[in-house]
Coordinates of C-alpha atoms in Angstrom, one line a residue:
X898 CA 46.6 91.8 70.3
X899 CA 48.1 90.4 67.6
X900 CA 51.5 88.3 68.1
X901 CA 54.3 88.1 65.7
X902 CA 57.6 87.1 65.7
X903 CA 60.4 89.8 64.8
X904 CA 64.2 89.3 64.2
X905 CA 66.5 92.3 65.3
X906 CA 70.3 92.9 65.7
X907 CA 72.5 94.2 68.5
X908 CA 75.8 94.0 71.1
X909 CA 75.5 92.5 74.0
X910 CA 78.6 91.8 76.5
X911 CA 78.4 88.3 78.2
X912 CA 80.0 87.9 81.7
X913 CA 81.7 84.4 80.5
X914 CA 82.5 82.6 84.1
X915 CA 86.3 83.5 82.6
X916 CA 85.6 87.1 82.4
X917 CA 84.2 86.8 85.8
X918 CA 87.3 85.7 87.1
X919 CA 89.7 88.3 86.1
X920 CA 87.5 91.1 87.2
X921 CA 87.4 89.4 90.6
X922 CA 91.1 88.5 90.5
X923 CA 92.0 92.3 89.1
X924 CA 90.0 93.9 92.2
X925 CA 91.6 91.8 95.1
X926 CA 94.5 92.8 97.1
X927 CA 97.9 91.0 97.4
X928 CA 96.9 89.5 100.6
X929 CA 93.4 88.1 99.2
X930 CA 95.0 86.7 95.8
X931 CA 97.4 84.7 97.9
X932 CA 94.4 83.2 99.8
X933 CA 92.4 82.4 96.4
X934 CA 96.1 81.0 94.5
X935 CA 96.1 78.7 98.2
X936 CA 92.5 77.9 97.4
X937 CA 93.3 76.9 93.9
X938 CA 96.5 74.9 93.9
X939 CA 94.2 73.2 97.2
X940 CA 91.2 72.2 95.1
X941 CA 92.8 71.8 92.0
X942 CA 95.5 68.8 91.3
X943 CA 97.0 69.9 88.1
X944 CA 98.0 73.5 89.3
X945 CA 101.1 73.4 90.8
X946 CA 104.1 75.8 91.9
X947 CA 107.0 76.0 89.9
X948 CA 109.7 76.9 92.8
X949 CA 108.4 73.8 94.3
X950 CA 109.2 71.9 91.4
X951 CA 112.5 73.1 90.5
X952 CA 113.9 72.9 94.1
X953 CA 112.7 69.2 93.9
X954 CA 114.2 68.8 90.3
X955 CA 117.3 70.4 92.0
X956 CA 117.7 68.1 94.7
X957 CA 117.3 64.9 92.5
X958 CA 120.0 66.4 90.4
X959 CA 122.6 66.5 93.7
X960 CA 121.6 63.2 94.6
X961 CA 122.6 61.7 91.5
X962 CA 126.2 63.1 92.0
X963 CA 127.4 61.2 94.8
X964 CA 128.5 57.8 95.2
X965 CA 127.7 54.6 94.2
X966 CA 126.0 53.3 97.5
X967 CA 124.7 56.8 97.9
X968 CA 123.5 56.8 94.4
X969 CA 121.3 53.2 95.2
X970 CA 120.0 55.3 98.3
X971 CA 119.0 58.1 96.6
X972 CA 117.4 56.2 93.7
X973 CA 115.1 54.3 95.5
X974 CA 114.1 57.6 98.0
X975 CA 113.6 59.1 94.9
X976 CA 111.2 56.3 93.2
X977 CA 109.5 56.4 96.6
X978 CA 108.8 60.0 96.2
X979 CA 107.5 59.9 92.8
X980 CA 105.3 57.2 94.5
X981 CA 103.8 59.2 97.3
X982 CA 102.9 62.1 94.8
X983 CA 101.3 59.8 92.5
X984 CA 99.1 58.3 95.0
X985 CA 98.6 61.8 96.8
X986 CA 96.8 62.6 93.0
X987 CA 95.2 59.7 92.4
X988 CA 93.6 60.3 95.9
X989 CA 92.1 63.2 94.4
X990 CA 91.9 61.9 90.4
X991 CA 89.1 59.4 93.6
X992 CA 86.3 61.5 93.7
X993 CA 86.0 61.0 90.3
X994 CA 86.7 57.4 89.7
X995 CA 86.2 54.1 90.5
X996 CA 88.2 51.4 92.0
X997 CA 89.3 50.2 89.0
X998 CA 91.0 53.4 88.2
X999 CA 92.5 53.3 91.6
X1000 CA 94.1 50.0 91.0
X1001 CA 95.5 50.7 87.6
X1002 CA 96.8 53.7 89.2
X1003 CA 98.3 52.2 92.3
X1004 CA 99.8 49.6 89.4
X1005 CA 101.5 52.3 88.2
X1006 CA 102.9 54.0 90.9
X1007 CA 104.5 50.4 92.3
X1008 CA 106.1 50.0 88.7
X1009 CA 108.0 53.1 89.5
X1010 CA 110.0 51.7 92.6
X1011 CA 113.6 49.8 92.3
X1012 CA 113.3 46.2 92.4
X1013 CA 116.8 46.1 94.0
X1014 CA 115.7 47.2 97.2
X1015 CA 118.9 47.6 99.9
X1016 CA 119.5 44.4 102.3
X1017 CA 118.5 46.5 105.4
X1018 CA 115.4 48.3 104.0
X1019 CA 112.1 46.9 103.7
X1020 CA 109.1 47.7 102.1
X1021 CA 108.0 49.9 104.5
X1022 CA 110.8 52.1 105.1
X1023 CA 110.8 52.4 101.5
X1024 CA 107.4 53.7 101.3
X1025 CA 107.9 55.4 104.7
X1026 CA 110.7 57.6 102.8
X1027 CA 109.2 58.1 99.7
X1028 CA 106.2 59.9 101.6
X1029 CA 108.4 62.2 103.8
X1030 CA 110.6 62.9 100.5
X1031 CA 107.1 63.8 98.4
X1032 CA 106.4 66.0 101.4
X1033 CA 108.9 68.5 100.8
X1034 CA 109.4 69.1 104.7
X1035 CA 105.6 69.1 105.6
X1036 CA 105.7 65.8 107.9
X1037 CA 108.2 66.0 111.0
X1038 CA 111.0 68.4 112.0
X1039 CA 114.6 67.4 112.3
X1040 CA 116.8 68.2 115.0
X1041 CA 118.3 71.0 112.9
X1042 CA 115.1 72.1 111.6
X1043 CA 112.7 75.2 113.2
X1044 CA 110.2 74.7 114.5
X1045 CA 107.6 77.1 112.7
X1046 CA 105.8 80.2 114.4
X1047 CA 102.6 78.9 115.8
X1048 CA 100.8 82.6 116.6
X1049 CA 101.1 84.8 119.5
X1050 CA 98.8 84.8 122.3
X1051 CA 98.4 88.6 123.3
X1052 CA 96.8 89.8 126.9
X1053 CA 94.1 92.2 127.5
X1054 CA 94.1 95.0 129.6
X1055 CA 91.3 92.9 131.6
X1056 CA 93.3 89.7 132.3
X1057 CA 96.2 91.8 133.4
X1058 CA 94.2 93.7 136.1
X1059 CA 92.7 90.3 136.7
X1060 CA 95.5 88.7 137.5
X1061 CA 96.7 91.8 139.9
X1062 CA 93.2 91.3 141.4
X1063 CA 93.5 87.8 142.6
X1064 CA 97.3 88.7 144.4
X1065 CA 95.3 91.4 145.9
X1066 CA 93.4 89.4 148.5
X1067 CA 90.5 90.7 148.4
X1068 CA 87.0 89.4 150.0
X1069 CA 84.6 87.5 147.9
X1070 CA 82.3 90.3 147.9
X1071 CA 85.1 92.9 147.0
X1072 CA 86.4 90.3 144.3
X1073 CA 83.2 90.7 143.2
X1074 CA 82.9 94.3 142.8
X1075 CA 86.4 94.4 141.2
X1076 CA 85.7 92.2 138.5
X1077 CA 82.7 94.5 137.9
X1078 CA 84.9 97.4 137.7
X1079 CA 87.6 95.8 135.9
X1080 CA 85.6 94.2 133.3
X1081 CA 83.4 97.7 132.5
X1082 CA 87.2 99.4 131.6
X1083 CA 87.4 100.4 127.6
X1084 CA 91.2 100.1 126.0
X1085 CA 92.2 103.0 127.2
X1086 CA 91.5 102.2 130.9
X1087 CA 88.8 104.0 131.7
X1088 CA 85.8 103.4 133.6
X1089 CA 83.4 103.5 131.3
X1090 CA 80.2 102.5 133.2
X1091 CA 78.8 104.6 136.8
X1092 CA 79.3 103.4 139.9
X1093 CA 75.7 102.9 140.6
X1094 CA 75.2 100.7 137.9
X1095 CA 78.3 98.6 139.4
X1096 CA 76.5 98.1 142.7
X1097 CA 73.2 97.1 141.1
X1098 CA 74.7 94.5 139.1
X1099 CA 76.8 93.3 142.4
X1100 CA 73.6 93.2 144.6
X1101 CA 71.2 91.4 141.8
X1102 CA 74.7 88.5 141.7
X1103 CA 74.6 88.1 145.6
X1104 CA 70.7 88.8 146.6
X1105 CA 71.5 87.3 150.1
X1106 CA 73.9 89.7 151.1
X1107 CA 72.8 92.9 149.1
X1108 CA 71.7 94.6 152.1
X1109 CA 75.6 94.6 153.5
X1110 CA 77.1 96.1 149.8
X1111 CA 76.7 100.1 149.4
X1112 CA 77.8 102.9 148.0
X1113 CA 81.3 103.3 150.0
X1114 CA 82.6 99.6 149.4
X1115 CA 81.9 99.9 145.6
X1116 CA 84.1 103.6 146.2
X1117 CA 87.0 101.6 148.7
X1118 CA 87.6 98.6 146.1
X1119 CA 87.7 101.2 143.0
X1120 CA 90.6 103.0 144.6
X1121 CA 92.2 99.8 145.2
X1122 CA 91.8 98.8 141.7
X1123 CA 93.2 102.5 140.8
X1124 CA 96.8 101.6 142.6
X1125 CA 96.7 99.1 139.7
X1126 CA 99.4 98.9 137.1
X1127 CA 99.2 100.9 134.8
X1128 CA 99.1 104.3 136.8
X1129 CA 95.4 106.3 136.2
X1130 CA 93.6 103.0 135.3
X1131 CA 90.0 102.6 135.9
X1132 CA 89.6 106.3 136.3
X1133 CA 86.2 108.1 135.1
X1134 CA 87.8 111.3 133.8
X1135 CA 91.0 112.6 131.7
X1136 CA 91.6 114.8 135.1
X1137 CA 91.4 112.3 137.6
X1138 CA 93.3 110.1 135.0
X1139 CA 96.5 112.5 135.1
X1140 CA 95.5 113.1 138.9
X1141 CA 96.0 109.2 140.2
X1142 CA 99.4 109.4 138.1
X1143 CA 100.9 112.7 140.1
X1144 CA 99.9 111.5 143.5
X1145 CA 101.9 108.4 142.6
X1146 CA 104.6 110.7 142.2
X1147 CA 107.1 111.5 145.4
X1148 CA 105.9 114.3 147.3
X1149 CA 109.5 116.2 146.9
X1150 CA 108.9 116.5 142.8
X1151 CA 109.1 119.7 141.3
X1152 CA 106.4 122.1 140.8
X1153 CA 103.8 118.9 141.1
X1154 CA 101.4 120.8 143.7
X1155 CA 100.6 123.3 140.8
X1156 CA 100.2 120.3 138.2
X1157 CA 97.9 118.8 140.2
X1158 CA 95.3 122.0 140.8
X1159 CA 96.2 122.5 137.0
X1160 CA 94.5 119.3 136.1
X1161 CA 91.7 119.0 139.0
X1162 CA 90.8 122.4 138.7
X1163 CA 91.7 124.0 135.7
X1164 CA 91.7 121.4 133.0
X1165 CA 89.5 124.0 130.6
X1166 CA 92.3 126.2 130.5
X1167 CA 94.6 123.7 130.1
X1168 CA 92.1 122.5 127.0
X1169 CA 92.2 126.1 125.3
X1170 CA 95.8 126.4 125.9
X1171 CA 95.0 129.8 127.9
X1172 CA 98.5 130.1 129.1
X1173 CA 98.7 133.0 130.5
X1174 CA 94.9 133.4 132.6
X1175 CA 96.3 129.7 133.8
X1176 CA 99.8 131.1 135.4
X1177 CA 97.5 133.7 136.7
X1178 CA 95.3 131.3 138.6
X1179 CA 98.2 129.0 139.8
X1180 CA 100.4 132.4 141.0
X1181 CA 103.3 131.7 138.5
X1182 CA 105.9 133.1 136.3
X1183 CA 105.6 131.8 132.6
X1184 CA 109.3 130.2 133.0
X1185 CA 107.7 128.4 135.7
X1186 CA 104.0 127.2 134.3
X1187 CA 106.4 125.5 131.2
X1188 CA 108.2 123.2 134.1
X1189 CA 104.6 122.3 135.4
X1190 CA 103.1 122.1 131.6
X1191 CA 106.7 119.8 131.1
X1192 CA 105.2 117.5 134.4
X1193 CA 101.6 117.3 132.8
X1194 CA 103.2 116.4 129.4
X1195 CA 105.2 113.4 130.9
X1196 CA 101.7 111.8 131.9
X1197 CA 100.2 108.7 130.3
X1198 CA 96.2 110.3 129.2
X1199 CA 95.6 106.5 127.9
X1200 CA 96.6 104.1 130.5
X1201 CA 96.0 100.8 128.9
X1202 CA 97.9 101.9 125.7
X1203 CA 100.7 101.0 128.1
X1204 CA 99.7 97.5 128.4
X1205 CA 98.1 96.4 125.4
X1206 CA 100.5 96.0 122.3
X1207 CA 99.1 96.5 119.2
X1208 CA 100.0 94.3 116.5
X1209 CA 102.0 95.6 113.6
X1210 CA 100.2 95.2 110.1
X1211 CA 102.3 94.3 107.0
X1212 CA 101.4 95.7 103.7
X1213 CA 103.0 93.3 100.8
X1214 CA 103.4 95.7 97.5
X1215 CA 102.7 94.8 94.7
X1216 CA 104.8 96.5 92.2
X1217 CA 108.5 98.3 93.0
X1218 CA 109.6 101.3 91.7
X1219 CA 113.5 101.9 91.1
X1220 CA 115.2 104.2 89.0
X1221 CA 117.7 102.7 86.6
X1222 CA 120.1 104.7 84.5
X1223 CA 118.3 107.6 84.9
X1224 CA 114.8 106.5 84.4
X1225 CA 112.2 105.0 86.9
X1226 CA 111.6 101.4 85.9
X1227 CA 108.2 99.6 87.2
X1228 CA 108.7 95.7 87.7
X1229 CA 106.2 93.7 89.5
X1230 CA 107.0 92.1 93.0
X1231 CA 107.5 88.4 92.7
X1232 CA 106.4 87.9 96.5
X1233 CA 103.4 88.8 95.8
X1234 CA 102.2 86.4 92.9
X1235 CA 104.0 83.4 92.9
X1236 CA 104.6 81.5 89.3
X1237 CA 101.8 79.1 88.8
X1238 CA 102.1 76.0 86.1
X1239 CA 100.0 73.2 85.0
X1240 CA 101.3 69.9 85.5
X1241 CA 101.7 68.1 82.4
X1242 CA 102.5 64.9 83.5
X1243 CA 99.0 64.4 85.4
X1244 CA 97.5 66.1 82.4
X1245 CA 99.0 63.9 80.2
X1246 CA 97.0 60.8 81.8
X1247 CA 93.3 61.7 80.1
X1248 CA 94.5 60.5 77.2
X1249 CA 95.5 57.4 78.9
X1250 CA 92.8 57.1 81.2
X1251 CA 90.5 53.7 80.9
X1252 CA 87.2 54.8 82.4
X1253 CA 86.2 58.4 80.2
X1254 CA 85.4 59.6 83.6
X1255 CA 88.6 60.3 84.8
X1256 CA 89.7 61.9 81.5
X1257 CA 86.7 64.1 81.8
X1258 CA 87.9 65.0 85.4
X1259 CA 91.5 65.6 84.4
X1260 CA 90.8 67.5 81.1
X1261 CA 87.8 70.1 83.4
X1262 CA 90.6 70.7 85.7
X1263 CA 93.6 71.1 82.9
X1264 CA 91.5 73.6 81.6
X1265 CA 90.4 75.3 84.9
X1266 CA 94.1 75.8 85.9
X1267 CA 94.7 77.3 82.2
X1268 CA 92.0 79.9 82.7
X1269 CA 93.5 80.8 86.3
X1270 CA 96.5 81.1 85.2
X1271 CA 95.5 83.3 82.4
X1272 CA 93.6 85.6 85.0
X1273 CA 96.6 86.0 86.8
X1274 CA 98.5 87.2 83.6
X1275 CA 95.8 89.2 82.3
X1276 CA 95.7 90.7 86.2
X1277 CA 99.2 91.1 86.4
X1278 CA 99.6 93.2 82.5
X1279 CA 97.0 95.3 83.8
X1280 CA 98.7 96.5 86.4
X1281 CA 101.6 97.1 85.6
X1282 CA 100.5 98.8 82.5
X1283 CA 98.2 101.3 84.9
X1284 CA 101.4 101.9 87.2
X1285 CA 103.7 102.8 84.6
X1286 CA 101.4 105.2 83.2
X1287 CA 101.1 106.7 86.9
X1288 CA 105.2 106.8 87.4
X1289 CA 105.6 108.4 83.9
X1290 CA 102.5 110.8 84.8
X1291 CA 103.8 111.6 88.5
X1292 CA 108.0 111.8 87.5
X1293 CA 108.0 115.1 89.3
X1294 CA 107.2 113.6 92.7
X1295 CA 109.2 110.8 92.7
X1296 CA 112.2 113.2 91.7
X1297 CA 111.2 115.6 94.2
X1298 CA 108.6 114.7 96.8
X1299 CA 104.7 115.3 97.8
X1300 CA 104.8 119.3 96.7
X1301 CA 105.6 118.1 93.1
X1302 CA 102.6 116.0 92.9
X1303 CA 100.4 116.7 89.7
X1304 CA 96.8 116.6 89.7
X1305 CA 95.3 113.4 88.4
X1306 CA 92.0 111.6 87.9
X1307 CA 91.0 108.2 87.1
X1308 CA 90.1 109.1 83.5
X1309 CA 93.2 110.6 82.8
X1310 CA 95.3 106.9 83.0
X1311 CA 91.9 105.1 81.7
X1312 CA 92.4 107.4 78.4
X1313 CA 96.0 106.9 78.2
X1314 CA 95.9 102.6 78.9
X1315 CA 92.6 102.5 76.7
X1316 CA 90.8 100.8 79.2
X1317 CA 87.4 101.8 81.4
X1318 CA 87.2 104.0 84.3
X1319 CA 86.1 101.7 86.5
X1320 CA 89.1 98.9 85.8
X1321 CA 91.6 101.5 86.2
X1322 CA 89.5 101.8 90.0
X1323 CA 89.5 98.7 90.7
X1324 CA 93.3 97.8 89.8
X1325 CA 94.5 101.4 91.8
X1326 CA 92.3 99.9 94.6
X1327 CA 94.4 98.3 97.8
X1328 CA 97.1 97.8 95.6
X1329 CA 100.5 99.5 96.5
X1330 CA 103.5 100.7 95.0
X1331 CA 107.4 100.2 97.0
X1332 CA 109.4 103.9 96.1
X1333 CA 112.4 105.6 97.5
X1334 CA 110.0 107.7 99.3
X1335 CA 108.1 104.5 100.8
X1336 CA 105.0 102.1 100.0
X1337 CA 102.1 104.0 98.6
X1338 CA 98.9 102.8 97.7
X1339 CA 97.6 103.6 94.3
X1340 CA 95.3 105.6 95.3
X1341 CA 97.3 108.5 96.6
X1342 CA 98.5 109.0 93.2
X1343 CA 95.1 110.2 91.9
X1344 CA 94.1 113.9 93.6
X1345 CA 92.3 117.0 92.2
X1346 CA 93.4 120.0 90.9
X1347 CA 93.0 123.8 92.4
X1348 CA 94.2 126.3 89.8
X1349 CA 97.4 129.2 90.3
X1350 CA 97.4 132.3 89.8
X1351 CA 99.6 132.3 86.4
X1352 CA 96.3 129.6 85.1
X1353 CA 98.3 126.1 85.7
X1354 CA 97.3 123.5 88.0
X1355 CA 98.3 121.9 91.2
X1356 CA 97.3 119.2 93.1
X1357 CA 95.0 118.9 96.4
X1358 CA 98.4 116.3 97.2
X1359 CA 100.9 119.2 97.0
X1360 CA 98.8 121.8 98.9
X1361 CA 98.4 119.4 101.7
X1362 CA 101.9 118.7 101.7
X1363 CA 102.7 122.8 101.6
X1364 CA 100.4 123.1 104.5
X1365 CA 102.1 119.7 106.7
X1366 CA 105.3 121.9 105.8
X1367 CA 104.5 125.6 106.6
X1368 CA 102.9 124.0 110.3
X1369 CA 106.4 121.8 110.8
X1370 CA 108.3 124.9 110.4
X1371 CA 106.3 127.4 112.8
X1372 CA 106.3 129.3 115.8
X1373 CA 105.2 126.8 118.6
X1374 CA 103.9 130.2 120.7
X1375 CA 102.2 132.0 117.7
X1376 CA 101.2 128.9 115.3
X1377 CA 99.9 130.2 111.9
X1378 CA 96.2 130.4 111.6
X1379 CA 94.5 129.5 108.4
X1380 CA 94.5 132.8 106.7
X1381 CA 97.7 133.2 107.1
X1382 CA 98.6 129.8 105.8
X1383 CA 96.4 130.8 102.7
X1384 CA 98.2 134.5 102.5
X1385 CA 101.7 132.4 102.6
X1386 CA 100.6 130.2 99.8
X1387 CA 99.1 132.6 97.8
X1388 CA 101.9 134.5 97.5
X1389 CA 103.9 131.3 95.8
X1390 CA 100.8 131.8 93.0
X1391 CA 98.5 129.2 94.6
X1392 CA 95.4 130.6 95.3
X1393 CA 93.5 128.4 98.2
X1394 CA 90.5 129.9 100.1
X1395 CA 91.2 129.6 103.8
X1396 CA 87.7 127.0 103.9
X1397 CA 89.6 124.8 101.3
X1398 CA 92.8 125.3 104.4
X1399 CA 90.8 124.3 107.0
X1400 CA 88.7 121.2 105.0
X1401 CA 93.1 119.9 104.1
X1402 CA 94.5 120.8 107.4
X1403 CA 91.3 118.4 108.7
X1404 CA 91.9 115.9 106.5
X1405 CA 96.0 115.6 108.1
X1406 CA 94.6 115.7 111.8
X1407 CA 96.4 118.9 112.4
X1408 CA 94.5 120.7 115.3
X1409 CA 93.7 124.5 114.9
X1410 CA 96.1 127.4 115.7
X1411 CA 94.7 127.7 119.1
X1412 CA 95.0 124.3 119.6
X1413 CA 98.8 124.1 118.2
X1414 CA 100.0 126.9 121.0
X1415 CA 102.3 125.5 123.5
X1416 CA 104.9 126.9 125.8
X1417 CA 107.3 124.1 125.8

């Protein structure tokens, strides 16, 4: 085979390590993009904060208003200042110099201070203030100053029946078998792990004294560790759960002989809500099975939800919607991005620098912090550009809730923004919106459409929220069953089969109609 060289012509999209960056700033939640602008203004020394710098240009300025011995103090904490953030960059400006650089730089930085210094100040409480000034409140509190939240520690079901254990007195060998039991207990408080196992795991810890350990110990310690608080902890069943919380009760409560055969005896017609073979079976009026249902209800089914406290989780949006002389306006949350700058003044020193190392090192970084910056514009257009098109697409439900919700696909706001399908995914992912109606994410904006019965559209949004509505509003003792939900919304023109119904009614955790009966 012959070769020969041939010359042809065509388009080819280069991921430039800048076009990188926005994609991978465009896809990451607020959250993340407050981690990676911490990164940045970390590793980089000519990105800075501009709140920062205008409270600190702020404070100079009320300093210079007082008196004249004030004004001398003030003057030389604020030449020590200047000096501490100097040398706090030429620290970094370090890995890429040498000491010469460091000199000149520390040359500079001593220029800056007064050379009147006050007669009962030295040179090191000079410095000393100049460094707690630069810090900006990082160094040591005051006595009027907070101290700042340091976490919380949070205890587990375990260590709280741990610590009920050991005021327990128990024997070494029933402390043993207790910390078996407790230790095999899920969240919910249940034991999750049969007795038998319990005892061989016991026996194989002591092998001198297996012989004594059996079967009736293990069953005496685990109804000692049942008398725990919470109530119904460490039992092996939902029945015996709600059972070890009604003998707790006082003997005299109402109707609690009948909830107790209810739940250790008939807990499948409890289950199926068979009301009425149940009353049979128990030898009571209906009137009478809602007071023992009302008992049963009362009861704690996950024990250790009691104890442990689950942590709230905070979702930051990242645009607000408001409506402003009659139109809803989009504006980005400030909380979420802060205002980034490049700091001039350190930028300004490659073209001073002596050794062309150091202005290499400055100018890389300048230009780094440009380019992040730039990102973070470029991310922050983007979005609100795709959430204005969603407000001014979705009017209806912000004027009048879920059931006004029009259907709406990714490729309807990439065609109306001119931008690709798979941006307008990745800016609508884990990104929310603040409303009247409450914080959304994105996502929930975007639904398909089934079609009416006079040939529009509605959205999969608005038939979930017609079905959340019809169940709110019905009979607790004849719930409406999925055809019927489907008759009641076809005759509103929206024709839904009743598998669509059931695949929605799913999808909101709403339980069937048998399911949803109750007496009370």
């Amino acid at each position: 085979m012959k070769q020969s060289l041939q010359l042809k012509m065509g388009q080819q999209l280069t991921m430039t390590p800048q076009l990188q960056q926005a994609i991978r700033l465009l896809q990451l939640s607020s959250l993340d993009l407050q981690q990676e602008i911490q990164e940045a203004l970390e590793n980089n020394p000519l990105l800075e904060l501009e709140a920062a710098e205008e409270s600190f240009g702020d404070n100079s300025g009320e300093h210079s208003n007082d008196s004249s011995a004030d004004s001398n103090d003030s003057h030389t904490t604020s030449a020590s200042a200047s000096n501490g953030d100097d040398a706090g960059v030429n620290d970094q400006l370090a890995s890429g110099s040498d000491d010469s650089q460091l000199e000149s730089s520390d040359a500079m930085a001593k220029d800056q201070l007064p050379d009147d210094l006050p007669t009962d100040s030295t040179w090191d409480d000079t410095y000393s203030a100049g460094s707690s000034s630069a810090s900006s409140g990082g160094g040591s509190f005051g006595d009027d100053d907070e101290m700042s939240y340091q976490g919380e520690t949070s205890e587990s079901l375990q260590d709280y029946l741990l610590w009920q254990m050991r005021l327990s007195h128990f024997s070494e060998e029933d402390e043993l078998i207790a910390t078996a039991i407790i230790e095999a207990i899920d969240e919910a408080g249940y034991l999750t792990v049969p007795l038998e196992d319990i005892l061989d795991s016991v026996s194989a810890t002591i092998d001198t004294q297996a012989e004594d350990i059996g079967m009736e110990e293990v069953c005496m310690v685990l109804k000692r560790v049942q008398q725990f608080d919470p109530l119904g902890v460490a039992a092996r069943s939902v029945a015996e759960c709600l059972d070890l919380q009604l003998k707790a009760l006082p003997a005299d409560t109402p109707w609690v002989s009948q909830a107790r055969l209810t739940v250790s005896e008939h807990m499948n017609l409890l289950a199926s809500r068979d009301y009425r073979t149940l009353a049979r079976k128990l030898k009571i009026q209906e009137g009478q099975l809602r007071e023992v249902l009302r008992l049963i209800h009362g009861l704690h089914p996950r024990p250790g939800d009691t104890v442990i406290q689950q942590s709230a989780e905070y979702v930051i949006p990242d645009v607000t919607v408001v409506k402003k002389n009659g139109r809803w306006i989009v504006e980005l949350n400030p909380e979420s991005v802060p205002k980034l700058r490049v700091n001039e003044e350190y930028a300004a020193m490659s073209r001073h620098a002596k050794n062309p190392e150091d202005g290499q090192y400055i100018r890389h970084h300048t230009q780094e912090a440009r380019w992040f910056i730039k990102s973070l514009e470029s991310r922050n257009e983007t979005l609100l550009k795709v959430s204005n098109c969603i407000v001014h697409r979705q009017q209806a439900f912000f004027e009048y809730g879920e059931e006004a919700m029009k259907p709406m696909v990714l490729n309807d706001v990439a065609e109306a923004v001119d931008m690709h399908e798979s941006t307008i995914s990745r800016v609508t992912t884990q990104k929310f919106m603040h409303t009247p109606r409450g914080v959304f994410e994105l996502k929930y904006f975007f639904s398909s459409h089934v079609s009416t019965e006079n040939g529009g559209e509605c959205s999969s949004t608005a038939i979930r929220a017609f079905i959340k509505k019809l169940v709110s509003a019905e009979n607790a003792k004849k719930p409406l069953s999925d055809s019927k939900i489907a008759e009641l919304m076809a005759a509103q023109g929206i024709q839904v089969a009743r598998r669509t119904i059931a695949k929605y009614r799913e999808s909101l955790n709403i339980p069937a109609s048998s399911q949803r009966k109750s007496l009370l």
